[in-house]
XYZ file of N, CA and C in Angstrom:
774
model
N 7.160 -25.218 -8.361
C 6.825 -24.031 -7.558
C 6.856 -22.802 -8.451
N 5.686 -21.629 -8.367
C 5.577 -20.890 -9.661
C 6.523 -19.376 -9.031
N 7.268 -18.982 -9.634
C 8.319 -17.944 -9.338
C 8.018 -16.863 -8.504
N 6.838 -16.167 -7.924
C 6.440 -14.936 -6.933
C 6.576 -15.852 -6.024
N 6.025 -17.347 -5.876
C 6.640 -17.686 -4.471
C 7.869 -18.209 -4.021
N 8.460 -18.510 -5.204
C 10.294 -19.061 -5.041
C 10.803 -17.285 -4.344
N 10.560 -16.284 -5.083
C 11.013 -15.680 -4.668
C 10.772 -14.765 -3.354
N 9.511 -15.133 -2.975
C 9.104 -14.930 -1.857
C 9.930 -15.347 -0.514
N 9.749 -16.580 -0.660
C 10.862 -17.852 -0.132
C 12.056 -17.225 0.268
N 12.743 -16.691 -1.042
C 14.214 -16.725 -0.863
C 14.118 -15.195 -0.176
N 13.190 -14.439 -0.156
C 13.593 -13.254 0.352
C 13.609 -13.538 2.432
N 12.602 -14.116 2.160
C 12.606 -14.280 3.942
C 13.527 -15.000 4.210
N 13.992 -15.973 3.687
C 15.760 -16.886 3.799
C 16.446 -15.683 4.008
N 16.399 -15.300 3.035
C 17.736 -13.876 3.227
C 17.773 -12.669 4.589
N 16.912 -12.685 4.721
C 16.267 -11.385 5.929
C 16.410 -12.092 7.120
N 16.384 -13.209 7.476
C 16.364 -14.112 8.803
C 17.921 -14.160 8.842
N 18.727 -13.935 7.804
C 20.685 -14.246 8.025
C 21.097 -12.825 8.352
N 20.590 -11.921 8.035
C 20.820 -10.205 7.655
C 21.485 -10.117 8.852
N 21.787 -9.117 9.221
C 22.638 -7.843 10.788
C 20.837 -7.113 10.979
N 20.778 -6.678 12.340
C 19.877 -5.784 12.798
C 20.128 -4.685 12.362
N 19.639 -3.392 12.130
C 20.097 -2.370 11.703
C 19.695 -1.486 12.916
N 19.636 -0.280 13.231
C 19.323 0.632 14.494
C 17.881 0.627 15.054
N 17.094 0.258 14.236
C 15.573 0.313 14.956
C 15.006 -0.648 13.973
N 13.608 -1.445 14.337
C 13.186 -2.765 13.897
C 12.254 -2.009 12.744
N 12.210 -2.978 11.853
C 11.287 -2.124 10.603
C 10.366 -2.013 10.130
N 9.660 -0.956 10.045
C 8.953 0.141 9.345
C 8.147 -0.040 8.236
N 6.959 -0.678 7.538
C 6.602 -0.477 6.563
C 5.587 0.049 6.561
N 5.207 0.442 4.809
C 3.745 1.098 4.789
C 2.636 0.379 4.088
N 2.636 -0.865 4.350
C 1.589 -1.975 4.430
C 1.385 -2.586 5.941
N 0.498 -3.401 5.677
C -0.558 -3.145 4.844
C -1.602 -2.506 4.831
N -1.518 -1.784 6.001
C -2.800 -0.480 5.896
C -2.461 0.693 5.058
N -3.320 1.542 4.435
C -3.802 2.292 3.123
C -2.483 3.529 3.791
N -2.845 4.244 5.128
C -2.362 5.218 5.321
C -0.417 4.558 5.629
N 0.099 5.338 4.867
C 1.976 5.152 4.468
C 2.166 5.670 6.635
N 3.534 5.115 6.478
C 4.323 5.082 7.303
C 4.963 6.640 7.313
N 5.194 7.282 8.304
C 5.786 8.640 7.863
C 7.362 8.736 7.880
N 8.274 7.641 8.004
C 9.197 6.857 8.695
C 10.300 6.661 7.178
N 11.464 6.753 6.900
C 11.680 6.796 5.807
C 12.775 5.391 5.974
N 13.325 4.728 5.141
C 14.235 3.275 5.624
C 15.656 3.387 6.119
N 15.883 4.907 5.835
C 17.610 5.089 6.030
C 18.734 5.094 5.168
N 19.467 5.863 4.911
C 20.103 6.008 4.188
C 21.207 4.349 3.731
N 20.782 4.291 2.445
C 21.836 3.321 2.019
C 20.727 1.987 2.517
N 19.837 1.767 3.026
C 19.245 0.542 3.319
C 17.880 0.533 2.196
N 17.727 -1.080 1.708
C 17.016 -1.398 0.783
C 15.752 -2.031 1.018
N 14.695 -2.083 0.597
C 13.091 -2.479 1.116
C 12.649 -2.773 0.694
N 12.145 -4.233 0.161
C 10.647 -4.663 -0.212
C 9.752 -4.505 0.330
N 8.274 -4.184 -0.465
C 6.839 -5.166 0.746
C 6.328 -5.321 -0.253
N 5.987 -6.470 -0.365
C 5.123 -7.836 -1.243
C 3.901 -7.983 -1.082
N 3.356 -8.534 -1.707
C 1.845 -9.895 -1.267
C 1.327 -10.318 -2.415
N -0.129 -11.236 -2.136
C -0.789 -11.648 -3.133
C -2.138 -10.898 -2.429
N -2.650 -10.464 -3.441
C -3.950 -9.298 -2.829
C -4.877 -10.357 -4.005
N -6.184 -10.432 -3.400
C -7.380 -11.263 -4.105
C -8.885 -10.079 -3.765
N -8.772 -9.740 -4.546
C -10.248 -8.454 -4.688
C -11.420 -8.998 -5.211
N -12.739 -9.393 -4.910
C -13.951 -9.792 -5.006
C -15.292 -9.016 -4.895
N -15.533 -9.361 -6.518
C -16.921 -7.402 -6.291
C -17.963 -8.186 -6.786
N -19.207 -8.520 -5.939
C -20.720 -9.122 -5.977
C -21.008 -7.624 -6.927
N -22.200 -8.246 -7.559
C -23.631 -7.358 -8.167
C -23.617 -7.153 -9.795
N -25.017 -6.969 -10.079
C -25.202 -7.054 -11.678
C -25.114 -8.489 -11.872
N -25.289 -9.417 -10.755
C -25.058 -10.826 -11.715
C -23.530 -11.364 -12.124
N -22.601 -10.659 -11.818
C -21.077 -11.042 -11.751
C -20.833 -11.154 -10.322
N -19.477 -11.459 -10.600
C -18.798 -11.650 -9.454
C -17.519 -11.747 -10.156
N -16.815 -10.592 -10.303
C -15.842 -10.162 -10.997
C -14.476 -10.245 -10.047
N -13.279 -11.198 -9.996
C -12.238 -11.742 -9.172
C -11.387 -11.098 -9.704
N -9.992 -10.562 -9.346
C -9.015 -10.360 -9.453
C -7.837 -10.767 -8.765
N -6.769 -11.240 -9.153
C -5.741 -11.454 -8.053
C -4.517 -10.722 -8.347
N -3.748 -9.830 -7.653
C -2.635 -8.936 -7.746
C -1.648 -9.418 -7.026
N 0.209 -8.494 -7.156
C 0.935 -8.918 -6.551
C 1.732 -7.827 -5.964
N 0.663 -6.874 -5.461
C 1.150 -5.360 -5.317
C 2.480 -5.668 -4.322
N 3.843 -4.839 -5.020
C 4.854 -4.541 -4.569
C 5.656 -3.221 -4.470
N 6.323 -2.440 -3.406
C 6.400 -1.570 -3.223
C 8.358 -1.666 -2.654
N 8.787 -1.086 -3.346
C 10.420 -1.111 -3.221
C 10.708 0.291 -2.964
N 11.951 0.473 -1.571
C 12.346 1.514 -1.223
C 13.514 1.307 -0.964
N 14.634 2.680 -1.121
C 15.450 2.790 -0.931
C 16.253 3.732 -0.804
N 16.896 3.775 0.529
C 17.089 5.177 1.186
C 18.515 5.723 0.815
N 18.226 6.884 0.538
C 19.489 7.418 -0.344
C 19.964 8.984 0.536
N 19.434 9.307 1.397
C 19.822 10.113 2.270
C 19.075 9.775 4.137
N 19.527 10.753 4.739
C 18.868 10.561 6.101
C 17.290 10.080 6.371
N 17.206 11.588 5.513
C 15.278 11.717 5.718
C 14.793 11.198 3.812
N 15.104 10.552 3.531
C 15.007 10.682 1.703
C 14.952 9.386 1.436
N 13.990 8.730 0.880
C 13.970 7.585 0.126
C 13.419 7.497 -1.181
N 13.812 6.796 -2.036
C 13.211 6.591 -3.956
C 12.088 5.385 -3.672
N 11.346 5.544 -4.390
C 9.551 4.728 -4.509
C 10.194 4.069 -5.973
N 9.514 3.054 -6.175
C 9.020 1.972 -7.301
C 8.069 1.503 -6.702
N 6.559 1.320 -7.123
C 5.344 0.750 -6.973
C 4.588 0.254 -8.126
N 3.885 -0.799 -8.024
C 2.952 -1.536 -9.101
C 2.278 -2.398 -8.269
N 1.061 -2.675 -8.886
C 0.396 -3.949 -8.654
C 1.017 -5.369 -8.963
N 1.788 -5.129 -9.924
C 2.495 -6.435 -10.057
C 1.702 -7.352 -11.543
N 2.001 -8.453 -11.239
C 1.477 -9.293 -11.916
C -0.206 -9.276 -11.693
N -1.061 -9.136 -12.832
C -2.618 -8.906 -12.602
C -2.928 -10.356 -13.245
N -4.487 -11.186 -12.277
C -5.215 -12.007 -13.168
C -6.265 -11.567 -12.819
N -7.193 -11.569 -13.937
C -8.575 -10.943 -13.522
C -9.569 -11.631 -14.270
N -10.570 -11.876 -14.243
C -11.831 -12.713 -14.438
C -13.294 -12.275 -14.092
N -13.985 -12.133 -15.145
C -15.421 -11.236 -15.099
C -15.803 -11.583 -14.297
N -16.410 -13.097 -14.263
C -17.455 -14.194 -14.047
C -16.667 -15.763 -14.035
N -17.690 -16.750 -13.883
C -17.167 -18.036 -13.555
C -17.280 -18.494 -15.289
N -17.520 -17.588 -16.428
C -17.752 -18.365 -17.716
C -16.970 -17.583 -18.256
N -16.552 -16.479 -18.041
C -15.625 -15.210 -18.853
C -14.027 -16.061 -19.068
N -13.184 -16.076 -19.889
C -11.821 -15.966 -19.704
C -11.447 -14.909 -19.174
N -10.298 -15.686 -18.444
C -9.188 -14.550 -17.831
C -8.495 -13.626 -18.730
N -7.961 -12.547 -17.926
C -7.109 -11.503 -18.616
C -6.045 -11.695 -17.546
N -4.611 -11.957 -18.255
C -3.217 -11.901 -17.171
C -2.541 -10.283 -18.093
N -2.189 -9.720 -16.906
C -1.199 -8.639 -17.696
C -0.475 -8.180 -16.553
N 0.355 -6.980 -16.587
C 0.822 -6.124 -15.735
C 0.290 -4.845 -15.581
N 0.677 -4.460 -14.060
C -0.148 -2.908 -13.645
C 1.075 -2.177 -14.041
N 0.853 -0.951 -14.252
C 1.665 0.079 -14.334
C 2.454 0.592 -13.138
N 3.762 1.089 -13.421
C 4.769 1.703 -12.290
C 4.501 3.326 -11.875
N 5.153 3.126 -10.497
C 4.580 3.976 -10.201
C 6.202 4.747 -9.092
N 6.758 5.813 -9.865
C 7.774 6.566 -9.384
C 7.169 7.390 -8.416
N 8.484 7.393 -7.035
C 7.912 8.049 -6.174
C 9.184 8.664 -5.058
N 8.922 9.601 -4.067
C 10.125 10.042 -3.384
C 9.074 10.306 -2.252
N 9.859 10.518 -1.277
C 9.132 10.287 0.274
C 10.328 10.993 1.516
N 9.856 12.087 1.771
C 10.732 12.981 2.955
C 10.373 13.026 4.382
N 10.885 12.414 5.218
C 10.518 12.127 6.598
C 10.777 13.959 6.891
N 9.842 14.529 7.236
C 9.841 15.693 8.170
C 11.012 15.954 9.496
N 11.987 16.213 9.385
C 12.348 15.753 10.724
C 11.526 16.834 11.998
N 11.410 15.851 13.414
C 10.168 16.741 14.392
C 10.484 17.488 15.202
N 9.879 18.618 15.408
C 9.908 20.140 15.748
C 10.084 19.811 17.482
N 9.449 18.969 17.552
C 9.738 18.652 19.296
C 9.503 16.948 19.566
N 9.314 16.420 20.810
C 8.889 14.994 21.243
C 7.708 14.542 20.993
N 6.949 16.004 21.493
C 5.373 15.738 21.478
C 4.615 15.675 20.485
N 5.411 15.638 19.526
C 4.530 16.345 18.031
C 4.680 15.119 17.563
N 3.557 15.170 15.815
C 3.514 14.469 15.138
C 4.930 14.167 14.264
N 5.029 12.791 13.780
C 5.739 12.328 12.996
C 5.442 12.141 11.554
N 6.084 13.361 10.506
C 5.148 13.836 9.326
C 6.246 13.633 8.434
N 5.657 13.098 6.709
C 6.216 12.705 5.762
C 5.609 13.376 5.021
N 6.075 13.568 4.056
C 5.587 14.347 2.752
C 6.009 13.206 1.345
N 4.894 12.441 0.689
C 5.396 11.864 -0.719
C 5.075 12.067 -1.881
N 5.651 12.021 -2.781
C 4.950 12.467 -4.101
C 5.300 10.998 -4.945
N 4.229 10.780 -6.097
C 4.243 9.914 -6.824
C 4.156 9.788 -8.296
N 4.293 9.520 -9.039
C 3.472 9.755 -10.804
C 3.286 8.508 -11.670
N 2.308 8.212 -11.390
C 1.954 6.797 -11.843
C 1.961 7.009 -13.493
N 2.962 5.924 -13.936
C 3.381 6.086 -15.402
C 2.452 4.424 -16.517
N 1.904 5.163 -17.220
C 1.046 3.774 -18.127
C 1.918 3.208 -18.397
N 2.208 2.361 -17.809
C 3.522 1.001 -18.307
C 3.293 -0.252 -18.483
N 2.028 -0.526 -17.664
C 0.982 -1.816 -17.835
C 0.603 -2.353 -19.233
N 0.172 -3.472 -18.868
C -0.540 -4.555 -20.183
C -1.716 -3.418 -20.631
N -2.170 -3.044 -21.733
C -3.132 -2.899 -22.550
C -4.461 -3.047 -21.323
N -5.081 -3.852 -21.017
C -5.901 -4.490 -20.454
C -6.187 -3.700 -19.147
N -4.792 -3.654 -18.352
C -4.532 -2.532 -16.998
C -3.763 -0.761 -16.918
N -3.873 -1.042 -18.064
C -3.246 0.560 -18.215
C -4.091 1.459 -18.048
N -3.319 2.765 -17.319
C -3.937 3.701 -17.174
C -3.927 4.978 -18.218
N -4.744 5.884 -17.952
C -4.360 7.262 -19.122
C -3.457 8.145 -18.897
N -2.604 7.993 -19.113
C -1.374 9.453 -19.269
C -0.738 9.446 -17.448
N 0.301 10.709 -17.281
C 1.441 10.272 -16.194
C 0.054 11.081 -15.110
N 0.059 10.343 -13.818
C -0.731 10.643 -12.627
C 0.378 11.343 -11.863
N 0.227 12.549 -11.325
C 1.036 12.819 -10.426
C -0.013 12.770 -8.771
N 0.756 12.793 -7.879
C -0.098 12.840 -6.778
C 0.848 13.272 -5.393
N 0.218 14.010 -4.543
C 0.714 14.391 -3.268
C 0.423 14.003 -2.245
N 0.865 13.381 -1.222
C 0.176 12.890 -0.116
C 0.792 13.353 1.550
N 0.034 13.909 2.351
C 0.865 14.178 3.847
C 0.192 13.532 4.347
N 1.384 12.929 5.255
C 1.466 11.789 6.623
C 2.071 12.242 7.999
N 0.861 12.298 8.646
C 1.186 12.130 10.291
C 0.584 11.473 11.183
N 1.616 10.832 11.929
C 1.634 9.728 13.083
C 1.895 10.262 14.251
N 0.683 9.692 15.565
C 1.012 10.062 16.494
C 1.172 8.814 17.844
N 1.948 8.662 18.509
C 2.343 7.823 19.680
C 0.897 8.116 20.592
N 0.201 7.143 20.764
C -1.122 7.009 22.263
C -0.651 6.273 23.549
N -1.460 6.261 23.862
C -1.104 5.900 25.745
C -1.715 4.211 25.265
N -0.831 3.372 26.137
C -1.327 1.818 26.018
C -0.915 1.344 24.874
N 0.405 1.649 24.084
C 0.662 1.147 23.292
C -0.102 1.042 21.527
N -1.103 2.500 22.108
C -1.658 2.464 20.683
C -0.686 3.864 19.531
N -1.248 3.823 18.603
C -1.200 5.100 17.934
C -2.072 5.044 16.844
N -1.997 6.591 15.939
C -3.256 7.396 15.050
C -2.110 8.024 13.702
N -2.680 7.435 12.930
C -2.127 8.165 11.498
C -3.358 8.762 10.579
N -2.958 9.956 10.052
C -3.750 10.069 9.000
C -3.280 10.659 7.730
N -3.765 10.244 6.614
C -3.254 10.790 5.264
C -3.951 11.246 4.236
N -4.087 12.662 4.265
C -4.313 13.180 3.281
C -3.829 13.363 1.819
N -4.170 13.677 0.404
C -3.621 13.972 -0.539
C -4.650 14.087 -1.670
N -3.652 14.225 -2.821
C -4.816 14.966 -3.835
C -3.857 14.290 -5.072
N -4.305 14.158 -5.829
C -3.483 13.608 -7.350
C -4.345 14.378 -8.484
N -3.969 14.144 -9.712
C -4.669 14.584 -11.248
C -4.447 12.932 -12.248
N -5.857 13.226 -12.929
C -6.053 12.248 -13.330
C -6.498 12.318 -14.406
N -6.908 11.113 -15.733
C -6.684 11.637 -16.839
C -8.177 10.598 -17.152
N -8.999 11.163 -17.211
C -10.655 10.614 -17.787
C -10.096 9.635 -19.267
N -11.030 8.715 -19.829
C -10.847 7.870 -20.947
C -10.953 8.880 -22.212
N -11.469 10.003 -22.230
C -11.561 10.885 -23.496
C -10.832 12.011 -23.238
N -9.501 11.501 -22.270
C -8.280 12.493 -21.928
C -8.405 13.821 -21.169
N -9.120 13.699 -21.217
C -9.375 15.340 -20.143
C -8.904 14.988 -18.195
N -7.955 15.917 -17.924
C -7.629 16.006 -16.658
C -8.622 16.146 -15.574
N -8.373 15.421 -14.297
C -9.675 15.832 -12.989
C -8.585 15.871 -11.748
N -9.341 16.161 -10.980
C -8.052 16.181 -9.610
C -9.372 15.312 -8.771
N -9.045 14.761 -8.083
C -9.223 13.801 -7.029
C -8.617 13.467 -5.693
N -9.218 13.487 -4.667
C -8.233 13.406 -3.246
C -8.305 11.867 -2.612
N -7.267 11.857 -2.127
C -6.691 10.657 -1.108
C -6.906 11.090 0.085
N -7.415 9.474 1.170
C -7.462 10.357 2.846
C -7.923 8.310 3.485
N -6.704 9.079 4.012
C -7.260 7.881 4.949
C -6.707 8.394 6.830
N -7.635 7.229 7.664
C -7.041 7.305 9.345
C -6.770 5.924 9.611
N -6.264 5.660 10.461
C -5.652 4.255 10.847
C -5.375 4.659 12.335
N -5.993 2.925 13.075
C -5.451 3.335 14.263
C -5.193 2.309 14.441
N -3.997 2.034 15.398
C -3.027 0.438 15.602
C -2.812 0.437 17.080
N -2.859 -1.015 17.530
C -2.593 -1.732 19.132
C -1.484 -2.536 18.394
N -0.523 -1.928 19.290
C 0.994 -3.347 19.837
C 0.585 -4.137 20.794
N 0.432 -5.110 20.695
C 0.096 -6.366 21.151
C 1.220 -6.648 22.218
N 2.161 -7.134 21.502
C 3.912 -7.281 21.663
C 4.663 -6.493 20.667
N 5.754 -6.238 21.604
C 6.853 -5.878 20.426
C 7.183 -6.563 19.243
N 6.351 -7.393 18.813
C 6.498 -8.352 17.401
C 5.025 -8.659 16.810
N 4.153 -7.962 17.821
C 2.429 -8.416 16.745
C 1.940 -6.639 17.201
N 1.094 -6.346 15.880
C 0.502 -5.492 16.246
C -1.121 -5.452 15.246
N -2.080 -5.053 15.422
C -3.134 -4.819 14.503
C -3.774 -3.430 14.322
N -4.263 -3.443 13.398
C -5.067 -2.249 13.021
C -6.711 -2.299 12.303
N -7.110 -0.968 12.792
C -8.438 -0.578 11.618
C -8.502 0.255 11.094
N -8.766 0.310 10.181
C -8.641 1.734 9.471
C -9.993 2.168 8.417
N -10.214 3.269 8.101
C -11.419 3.870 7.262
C -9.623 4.725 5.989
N -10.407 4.502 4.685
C -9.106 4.745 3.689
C -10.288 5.211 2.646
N -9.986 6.160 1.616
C -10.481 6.324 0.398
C -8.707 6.399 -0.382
N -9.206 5.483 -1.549
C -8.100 6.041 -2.064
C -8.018 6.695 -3.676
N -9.282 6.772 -4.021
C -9.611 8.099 -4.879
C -11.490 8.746 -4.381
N -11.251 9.973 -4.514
C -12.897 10.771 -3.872
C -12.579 11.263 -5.295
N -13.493 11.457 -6.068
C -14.069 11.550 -7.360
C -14.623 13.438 -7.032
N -14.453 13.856 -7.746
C -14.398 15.202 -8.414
C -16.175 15.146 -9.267
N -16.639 16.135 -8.949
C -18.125 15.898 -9.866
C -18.077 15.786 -11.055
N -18.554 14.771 -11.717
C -18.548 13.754 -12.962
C -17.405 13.541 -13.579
N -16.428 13.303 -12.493
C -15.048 12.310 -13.090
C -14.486 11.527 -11.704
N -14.185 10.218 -12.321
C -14.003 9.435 -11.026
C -14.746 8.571 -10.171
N -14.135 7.880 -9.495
C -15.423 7.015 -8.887
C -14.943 7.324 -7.180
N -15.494 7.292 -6.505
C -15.254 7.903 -4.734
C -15.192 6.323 -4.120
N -14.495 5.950 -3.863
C -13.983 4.938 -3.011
C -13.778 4.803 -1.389
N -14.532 4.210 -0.285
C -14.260 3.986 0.476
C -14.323 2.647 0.952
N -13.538 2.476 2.363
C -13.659 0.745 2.522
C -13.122 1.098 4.167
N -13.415 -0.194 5.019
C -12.990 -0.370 6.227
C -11.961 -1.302 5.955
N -10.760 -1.313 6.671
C -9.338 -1.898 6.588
C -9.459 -2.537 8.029
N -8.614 -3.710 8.097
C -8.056 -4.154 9.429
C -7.084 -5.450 8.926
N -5.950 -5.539 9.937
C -5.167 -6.497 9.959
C -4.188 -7.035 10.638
N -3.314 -7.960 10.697
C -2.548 -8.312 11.563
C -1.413 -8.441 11.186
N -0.010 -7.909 11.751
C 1.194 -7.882 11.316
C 2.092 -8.367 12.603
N 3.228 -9.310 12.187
C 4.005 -9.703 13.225
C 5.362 -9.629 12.566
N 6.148 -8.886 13.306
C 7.736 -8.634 13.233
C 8.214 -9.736 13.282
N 8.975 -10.350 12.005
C 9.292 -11.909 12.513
C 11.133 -11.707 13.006
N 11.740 -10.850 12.746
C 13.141 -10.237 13.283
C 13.209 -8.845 12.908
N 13.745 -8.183 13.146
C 13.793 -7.122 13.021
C 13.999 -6.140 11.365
N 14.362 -7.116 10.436
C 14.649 -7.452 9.319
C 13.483 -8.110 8.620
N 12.276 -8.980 8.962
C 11.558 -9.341 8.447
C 10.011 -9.407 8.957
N 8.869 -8.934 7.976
C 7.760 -8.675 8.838
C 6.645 -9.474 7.885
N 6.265 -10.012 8.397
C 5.035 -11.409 7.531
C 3.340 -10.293 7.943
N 2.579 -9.941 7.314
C 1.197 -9.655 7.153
C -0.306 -10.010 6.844
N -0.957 -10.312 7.519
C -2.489 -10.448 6.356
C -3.630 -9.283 6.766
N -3.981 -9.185 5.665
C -5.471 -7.607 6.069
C -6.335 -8.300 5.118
N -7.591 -7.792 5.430
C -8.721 -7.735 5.056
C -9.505 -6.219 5.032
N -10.010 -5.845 3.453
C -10.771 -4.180 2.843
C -11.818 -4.638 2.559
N -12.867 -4.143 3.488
C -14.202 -4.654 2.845
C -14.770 -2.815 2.445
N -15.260 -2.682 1.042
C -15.982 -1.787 0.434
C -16.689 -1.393 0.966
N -16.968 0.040 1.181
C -18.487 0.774 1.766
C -19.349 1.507 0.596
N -18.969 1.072 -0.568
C -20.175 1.868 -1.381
C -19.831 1.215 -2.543
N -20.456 1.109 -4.254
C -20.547 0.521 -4.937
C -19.575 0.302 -5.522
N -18.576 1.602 -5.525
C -17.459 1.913 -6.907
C -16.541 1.062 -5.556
N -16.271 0.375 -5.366
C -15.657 -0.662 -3.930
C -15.045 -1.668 -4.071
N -14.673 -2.679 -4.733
C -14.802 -3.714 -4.544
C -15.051 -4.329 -3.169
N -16.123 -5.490 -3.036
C -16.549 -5.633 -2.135
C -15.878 -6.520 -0.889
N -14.783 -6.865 -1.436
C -13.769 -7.631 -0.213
C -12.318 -8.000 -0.443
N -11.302 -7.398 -0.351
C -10.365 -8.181 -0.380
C -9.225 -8.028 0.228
N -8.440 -9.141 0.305
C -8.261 -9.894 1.308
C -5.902 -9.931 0.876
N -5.357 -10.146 2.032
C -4.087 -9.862 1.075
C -3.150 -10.823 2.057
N -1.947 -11.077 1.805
C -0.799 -11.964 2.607
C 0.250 -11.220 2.284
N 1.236 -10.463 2.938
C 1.982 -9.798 2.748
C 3.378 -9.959 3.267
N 4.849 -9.879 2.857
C 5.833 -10.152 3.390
C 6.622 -8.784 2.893
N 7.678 -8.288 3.889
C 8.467 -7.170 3.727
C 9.548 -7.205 4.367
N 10.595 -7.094 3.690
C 12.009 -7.560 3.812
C 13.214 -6.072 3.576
N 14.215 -6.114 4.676
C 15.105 -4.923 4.312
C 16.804 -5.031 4.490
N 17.587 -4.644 3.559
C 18.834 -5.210 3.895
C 19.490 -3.426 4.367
């Protein structure tokens, strides 16, 4: 058995023995737009998966498979610390190309639950991030990314609700010169049951600046079921709306909190 899934394994073993903690949990997978919701002071968070990205045209069909993971941990009320990466990368041009295996780069981050002005209002986070070149050669990026992002969530009638997330980052072109670029996504989710819920969502998660960058959009949807209150199993599907896109992919996700 190859080790992302031993340890996969052992994390949901562990999360099914855990204590409940005050409210059932919270993540910000697998749809694009974050949770505005922070984990709580002193409590610890994975969210996992295996993400498989597939881009038709030019005569390729260029595959990738990732193991994007996202670790939190709450160190005050409204205050939690970010670690993010893609994880382990395999990627493959074509069906004749060799593979490239490497690692994505980390990505430091802090995240402040707003606390809310009244009942009726939105539920708003503020995060910042700075994606640091720490990756394989192969997946590395240019120089430290900083980026800003605001999140607000709102409660609907029938068990739905509406998030949306704006933000903006700086970015570093291949012949080093800085660009700024924005983040934005909406998401809207049905509770099914108190243990399944789904979503769709429209996400960019870089809009390209004139002649730097590539503008990214895609339609999101997926299905998530609370398997205890402590453990939440996922799968989504991003299909691309324009070239710079990849054109489908597809993810299995698990998120665990002690």
């Amino acid at each position: 058995m190859n080790a992302p899934l031993t340890a996969i394994i052992a994390l949901a073993v562990a999360s099914l023995g855990g204590p409940a903690l005050a409210e059932p949990l919270s993540t910000d997978r697998p749809d694009f737009v974050e949770s505005s919701l922070t984990v709580g002071a002193g409590t610890f968070q994975i969210e996992t998966s295996v993400a498989m990205e597939r881009r038709d045209g030019f005569g390729h069909r260029p595959q990738q498979i990732a193991t994007p993971t996202l670790l939190r941990l709450g160190f005050a009320e409204n205050w939690e610390a970010r670690l993010e990466t893609d994880g382990s990368l395999h990627e493959r041009a074509d069906g004749q190309s060799p593979h490239v295996d490497g690692m994505g780069d980390l990505s430091l981050g802090l995240k402040y639950h707003l606390p809310a002005p009244g009942p009726a209002d939105a539920s708003m986070a503020l995060l910042f991030h700075v994606d640091i070149p720490t990756g394989s050669q192969a997946f590395r990026g240019h120089g430290d990314r900083p980026s800003l992002r605001g999140v607000a969530e709102w409660e609907l009638p029938y068990e739905c609700s509406l998030g949306v997330m704006p933000g903006i980052a700086l970015n570093e072109d291949d012949a080093g010169n800085d660009y700024v670029s924005g983040i934005a996504g909406v998401t809207f989710a049905h509770a099914w049951t108190p243990n399944w819920r789904s979503f769709v969502e429209l996400a960019s998660e870089e809009l390209g600046s004139a002649g730097h960058g590539n503008t990214q959009f895609s339609f999101d949807t997926g299905l998530v079921w609370l398997v205890t209150d402590n453990l939440q199993l996922d799968t989504a599907a991003y299909a691309g709306l324009n070239h710079s896109t990849p054109d489908i992919t597809v993810a299995i996700g698990l998120s665990a909190r002690w």
